[in-house]
Coordinates of C-alpha atoms in Angstrom, one line a residue:
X1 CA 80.6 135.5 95.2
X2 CA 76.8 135.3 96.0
X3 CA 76.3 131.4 97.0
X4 CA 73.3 129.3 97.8
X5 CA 73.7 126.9 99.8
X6 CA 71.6 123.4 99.8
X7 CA 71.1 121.4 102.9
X8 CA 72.3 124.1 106.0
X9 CA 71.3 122.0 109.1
X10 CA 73.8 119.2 109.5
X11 CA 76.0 119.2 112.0
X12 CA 78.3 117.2 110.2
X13 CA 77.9 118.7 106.7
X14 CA 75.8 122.2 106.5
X15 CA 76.6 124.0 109.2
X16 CA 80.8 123.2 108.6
X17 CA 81.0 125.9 106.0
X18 CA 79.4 128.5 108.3
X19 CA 83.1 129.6 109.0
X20 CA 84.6 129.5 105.2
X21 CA 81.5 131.8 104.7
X22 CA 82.4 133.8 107.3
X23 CA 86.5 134.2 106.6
X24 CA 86.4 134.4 102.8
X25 CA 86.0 137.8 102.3
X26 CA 85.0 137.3 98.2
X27 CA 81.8 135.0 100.3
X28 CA 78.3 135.8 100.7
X29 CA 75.4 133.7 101.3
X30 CA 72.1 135.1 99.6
X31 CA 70.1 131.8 99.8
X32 CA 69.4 129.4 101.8
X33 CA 67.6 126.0 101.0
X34 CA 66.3 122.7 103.3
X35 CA 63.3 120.7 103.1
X36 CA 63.5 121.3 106.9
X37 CA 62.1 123.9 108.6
X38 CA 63.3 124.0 111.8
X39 CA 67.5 124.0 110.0
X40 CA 66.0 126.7 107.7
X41 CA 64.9 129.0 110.2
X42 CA 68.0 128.4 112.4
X43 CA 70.0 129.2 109.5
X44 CA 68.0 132.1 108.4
X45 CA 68.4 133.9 111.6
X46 CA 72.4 132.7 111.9
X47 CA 73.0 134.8 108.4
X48 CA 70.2 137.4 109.2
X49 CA 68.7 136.6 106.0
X50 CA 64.9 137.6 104.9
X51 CA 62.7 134.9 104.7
X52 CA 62.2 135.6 100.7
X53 CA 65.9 134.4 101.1
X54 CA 64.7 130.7 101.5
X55 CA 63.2 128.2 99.8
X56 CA 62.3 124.3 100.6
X57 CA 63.7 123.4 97.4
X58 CA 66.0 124.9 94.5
X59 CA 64.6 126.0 91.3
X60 CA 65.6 128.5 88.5
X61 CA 63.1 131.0 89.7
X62 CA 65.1 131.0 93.1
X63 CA 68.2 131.4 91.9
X64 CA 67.7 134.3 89.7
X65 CA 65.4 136.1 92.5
X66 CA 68.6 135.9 95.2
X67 CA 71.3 136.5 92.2
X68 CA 72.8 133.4 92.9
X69 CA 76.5 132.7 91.2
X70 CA 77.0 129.4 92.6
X71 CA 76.3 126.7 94.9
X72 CA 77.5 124.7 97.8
X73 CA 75.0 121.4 98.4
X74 CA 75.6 119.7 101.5
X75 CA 73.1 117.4 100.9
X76 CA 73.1 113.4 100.9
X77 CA 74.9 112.0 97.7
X78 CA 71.7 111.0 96.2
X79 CA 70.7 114.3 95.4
X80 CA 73.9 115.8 94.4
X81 CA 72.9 115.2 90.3
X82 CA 70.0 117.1 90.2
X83 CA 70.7 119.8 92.3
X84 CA 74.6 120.4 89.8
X85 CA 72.5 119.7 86.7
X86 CA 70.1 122.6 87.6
X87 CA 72.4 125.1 89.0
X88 CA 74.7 124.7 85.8
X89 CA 71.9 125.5 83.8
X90 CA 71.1 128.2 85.6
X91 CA 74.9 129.4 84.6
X92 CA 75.9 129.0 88.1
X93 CA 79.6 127.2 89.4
X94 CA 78.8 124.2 92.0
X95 CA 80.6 123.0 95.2
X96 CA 79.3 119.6 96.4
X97 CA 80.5 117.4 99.1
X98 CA 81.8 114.2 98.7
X99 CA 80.5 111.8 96.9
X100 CA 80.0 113.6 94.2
X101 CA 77.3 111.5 93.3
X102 CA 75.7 108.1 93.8
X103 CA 76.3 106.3 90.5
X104 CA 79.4 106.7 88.5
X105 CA 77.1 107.9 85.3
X106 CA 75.4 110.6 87.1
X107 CA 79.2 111.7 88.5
X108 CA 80.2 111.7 84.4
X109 CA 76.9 113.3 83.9
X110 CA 78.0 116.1 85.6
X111 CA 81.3 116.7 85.0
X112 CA 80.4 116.9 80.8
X113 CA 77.6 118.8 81.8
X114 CA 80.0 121.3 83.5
X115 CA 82.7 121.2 80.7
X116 CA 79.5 121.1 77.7
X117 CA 78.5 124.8 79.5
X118 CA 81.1 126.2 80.9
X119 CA 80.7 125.9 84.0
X120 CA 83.1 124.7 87.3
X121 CA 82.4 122.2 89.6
X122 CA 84.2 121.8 92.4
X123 CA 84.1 118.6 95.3
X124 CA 84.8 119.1 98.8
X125 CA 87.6 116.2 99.6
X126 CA 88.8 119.0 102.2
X127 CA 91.0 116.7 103.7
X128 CA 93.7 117.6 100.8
X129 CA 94.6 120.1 102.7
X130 CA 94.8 119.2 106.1
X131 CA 98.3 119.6 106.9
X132 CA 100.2 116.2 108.1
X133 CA 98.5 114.8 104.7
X134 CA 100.1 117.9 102.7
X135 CA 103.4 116.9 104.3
X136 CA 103.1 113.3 103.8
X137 CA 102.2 114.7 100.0
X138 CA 105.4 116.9 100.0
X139 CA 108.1 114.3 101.4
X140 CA 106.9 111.3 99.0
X141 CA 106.8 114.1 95.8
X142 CA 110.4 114.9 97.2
X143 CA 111.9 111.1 96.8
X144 CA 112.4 110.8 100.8
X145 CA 111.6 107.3 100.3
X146 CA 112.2 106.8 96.3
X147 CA 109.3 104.8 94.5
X148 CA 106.9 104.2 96.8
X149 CA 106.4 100.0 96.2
X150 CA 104.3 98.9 99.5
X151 CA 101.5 101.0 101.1
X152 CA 98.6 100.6 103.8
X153 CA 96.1 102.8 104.9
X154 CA 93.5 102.0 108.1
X155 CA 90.8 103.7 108.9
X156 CA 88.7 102.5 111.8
X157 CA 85.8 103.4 113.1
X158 CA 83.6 102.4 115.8
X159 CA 82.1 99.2 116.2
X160 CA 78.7 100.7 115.4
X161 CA 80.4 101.6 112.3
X162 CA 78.9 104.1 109.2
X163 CA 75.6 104.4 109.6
X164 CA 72.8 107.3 108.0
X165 CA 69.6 105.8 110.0
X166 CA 67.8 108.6 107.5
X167 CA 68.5 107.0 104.5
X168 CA 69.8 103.2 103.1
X169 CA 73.2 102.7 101.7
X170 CA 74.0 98.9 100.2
X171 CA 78.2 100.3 101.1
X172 CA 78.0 103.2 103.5
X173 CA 81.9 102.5 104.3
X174 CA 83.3 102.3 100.8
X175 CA 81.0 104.9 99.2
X176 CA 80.7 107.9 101.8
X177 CA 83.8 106.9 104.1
X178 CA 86.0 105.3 102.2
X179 CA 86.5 108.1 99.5
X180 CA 88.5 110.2 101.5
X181 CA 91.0 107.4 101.6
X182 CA 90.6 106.5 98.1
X183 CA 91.5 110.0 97.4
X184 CA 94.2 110.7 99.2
X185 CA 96.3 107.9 97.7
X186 CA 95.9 109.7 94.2
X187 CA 96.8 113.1 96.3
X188 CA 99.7 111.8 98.7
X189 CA 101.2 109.3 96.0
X190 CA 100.9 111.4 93.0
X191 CA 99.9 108.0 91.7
X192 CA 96.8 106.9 89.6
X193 CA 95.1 103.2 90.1
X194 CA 94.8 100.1 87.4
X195 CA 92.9 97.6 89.6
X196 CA 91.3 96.6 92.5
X197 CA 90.1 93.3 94.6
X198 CA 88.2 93.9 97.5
X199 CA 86.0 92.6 100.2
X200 CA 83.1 94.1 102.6
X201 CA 81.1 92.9 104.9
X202 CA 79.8 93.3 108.6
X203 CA 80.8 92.3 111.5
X204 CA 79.2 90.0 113.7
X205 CA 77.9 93.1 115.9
X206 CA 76.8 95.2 112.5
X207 CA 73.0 95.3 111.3
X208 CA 73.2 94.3 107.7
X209 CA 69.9 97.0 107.6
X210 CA 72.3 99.5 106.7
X211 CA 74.7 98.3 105.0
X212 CA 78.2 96.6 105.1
X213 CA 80.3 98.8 107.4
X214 CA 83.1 97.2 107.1
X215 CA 86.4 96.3 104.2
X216 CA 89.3 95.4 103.0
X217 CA 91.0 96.7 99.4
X218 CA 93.6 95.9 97.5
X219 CA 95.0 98.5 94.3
X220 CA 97.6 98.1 92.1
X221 CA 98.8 101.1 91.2
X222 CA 100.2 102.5 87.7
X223 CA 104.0 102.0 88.8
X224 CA 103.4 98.7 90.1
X225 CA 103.0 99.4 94.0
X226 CA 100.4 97.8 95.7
X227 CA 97.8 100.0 98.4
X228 CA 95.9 98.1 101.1
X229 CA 93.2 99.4 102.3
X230 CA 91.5 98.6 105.7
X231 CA 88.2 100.2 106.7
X232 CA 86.4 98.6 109.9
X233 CA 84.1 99.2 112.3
X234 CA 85.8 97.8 115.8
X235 CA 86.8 98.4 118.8
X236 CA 90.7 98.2 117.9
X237 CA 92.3 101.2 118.5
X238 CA 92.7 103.1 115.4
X239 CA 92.0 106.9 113.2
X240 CA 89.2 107.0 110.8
X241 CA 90.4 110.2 108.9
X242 CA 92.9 110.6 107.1
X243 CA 93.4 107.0 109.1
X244 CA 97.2 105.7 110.0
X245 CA 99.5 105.2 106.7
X246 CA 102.8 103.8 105.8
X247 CA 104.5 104.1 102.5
X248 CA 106.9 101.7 102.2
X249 CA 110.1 102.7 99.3
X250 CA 112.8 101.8 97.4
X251 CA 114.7 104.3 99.8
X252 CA 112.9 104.1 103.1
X253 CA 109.6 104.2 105.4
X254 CA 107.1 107.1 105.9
X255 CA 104.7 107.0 108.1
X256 CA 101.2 109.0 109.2
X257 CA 100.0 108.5 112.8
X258 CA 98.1 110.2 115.1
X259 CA 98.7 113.1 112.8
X260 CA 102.1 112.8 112.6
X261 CA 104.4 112.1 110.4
X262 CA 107.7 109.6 110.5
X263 CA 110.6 108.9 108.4
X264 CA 112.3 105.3 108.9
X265 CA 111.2 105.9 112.3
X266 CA 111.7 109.3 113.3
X267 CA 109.1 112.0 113.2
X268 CA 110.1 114.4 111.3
X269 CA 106.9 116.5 111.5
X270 CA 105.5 118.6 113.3
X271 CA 108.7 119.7 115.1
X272 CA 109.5 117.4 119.1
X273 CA 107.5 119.3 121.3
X274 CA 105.0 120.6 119.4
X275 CA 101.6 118.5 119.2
X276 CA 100.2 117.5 116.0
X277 CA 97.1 119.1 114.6
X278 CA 93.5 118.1 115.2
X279 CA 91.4 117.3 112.3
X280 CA 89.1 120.5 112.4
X281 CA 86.7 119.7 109.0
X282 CA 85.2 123.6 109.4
X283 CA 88.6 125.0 109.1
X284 CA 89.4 122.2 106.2
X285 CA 86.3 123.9 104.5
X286 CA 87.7 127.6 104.6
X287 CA 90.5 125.9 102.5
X288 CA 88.1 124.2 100.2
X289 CA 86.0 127.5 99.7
X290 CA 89.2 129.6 99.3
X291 CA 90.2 126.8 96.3
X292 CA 87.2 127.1 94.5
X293 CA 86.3 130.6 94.6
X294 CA 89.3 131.1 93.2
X295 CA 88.9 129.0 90.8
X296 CA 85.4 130.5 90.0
X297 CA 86.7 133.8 89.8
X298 CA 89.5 133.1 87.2
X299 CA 92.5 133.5 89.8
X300 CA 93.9 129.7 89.0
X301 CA 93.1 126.3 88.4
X302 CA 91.2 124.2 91.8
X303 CA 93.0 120.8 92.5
X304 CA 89.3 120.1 93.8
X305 CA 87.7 120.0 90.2
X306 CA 85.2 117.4 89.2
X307 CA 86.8 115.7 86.1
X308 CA 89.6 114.8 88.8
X309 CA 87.5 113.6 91.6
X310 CA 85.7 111.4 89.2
X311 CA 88.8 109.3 89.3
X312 CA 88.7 109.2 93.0
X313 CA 85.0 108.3 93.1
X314 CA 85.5 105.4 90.2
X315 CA 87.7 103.6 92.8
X316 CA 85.1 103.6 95.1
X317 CA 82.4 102.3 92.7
X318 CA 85.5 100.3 91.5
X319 CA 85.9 98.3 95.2
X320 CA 81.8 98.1 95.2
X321 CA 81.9 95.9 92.3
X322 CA 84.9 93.6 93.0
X323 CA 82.8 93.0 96.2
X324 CA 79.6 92.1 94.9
X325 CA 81.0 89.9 92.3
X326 CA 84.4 88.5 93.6
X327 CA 86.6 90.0 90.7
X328 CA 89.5 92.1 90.0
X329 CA 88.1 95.0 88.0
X330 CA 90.5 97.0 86.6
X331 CA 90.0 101.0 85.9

């Protein structure tokens, strides 16, 4: 699969798939692209590529001189639309991180785009995969605690909170952080939403310059049970990803701390005297890559696919507007 890949500099989001490129054998990176040049010639010389191999922005010409087949764009959110839009009708396949976009009409934009050509789109919510959540996933799909009726989820961060000084968010924390959450209750419950009321703010120590770093969610869920969400910047001791769960049941109490996982109380994975595994978002991304190639190459269906993050990112643009206005919206 000859990929593309948009935005390679970030610590935090371009350079993480270095490694998926690496380990997937069916992987290989033909282009590179970044309005910067300083992560474009640091990435150049990482893949060994030519510097016909790069270009400060994407465009069809590009594409069909490096044979592209599909994308990965590690870019910010904002950019996410144009970047799909023009790689699917190029007759390319698209990996984005998440958001997936930055408006809920661009996000259905591109997902009817992709279905209207043919075309897969995949979105990086990596932490699917990481394995106390896939266990969590397994034991509530299992009935180890019947229906699930009660459920929280924390995620703290710290008291500087969510903050991209390059670039202004109005909800930094339910938008870009919060989604992993939002997500994972679809995932781990294998339950979908009908409503939300919700809160954010900042604290007294948070710059409303960018944004409100910090809320609180409430969803009713299709069987009835109820999900609060807490995300906060603070100096209270706490995860931020996949954050501390419970799932409270007709039949008992799971739990997800620290990365590992209790039953009524007892942890019951991983194993006494192993330690629980750290959060390692490179590896994550091996995982995401081996999904969607996959996918791409006709070998299965990806549980990462647009049309079902859509319904993930709706709860996020969902919680935004019960904020702003003080109402329940339901979804």
């Amino acid at each position: 699969m000859r990929i593309v890949q948009i935005g390679v500099g970030s610590k935090t989001f371009g350079r993480l798939w270095r490694r998926g490129f690496q380990e997937i054998g069916d992987c290989r990176v033909v282009g590179l692209v970044d309005l910067n040049t300083e992560f474009l010639r640091e990435a150049r010389e990482y893949f060994g590529l030519p510097e016909e191999s790069c270009a400060l922005a994407p465009s069809p010409e590009f594409y069909e001189k490096v044979g592209a087949e599909c994308i990965v764009d590690s870019t910010p959110h904002a950019f996410h639309y144009k970047n799909a839009i023009e790689a699917m009708r190029c007759g390319l396949d698209v990996i984005v991180v998440k958001p997936m976009s930055d408006s809920p009409q661009t996000a259905e934009a591109m997902v009817r785009e992709a279905a209207r050509l043919g075309r897969k789109l995949v979105v990086a919510q990596q932490i699917r995969f990481f394995k106390p959540v896939l266990e969590m996933k397994r034991l509530i799909a299992e009935g180890a605690v019947g229906e699930p009726a009660c459920v929280s989820a924390d995620s703290f961060f710290p008291r500087t909170g969510p903050v991209r000084e390059k670039w202004y968010q109005p909800h930094p924390l339910l938008l870009e952080c919060a989604i992993h959450q939002f997500d994972l209750m679809r995932w781990m419950l294998g339950l979908e939403p009908r409503a939300v009321t919700a809160e954010a703010w900042n604290m007294p120590w948070n710059e409303e310059l960018w944004g409100k770093k910090s809320a609180i969610a409430i969803f009713e869920m299709e069987n009835g049970c109820r999900v609060l969400y807490r995300g906060l910047s603070t100096d209270l001791e706490g995860e931020s990803y996949p954050g501390r769960w419970v799932v409270e049941g007709t039949k008992g109490v799971l739990e997800l701390k620290q990365n590992c996982v209790f039953l009524n109380g007892g942890r019951v994975w991983p194993d006494e005297g192993e330690s629980p595994p750290e959060l390692d978002l490179a590896g994550l991304n091996v995982e995401v890559l081996r999904d969607a190639i996959g996918w791409f190459q006709g070998k299965g269906e990806s549980v990462l696919s647009g049309a079902d993050n859509l319904r993930s990112l709706k709860m996020a643009f969902a919680c935004i507007e019960a904020s702003e206005r003080g109402v329940r919206v339901v979804l």
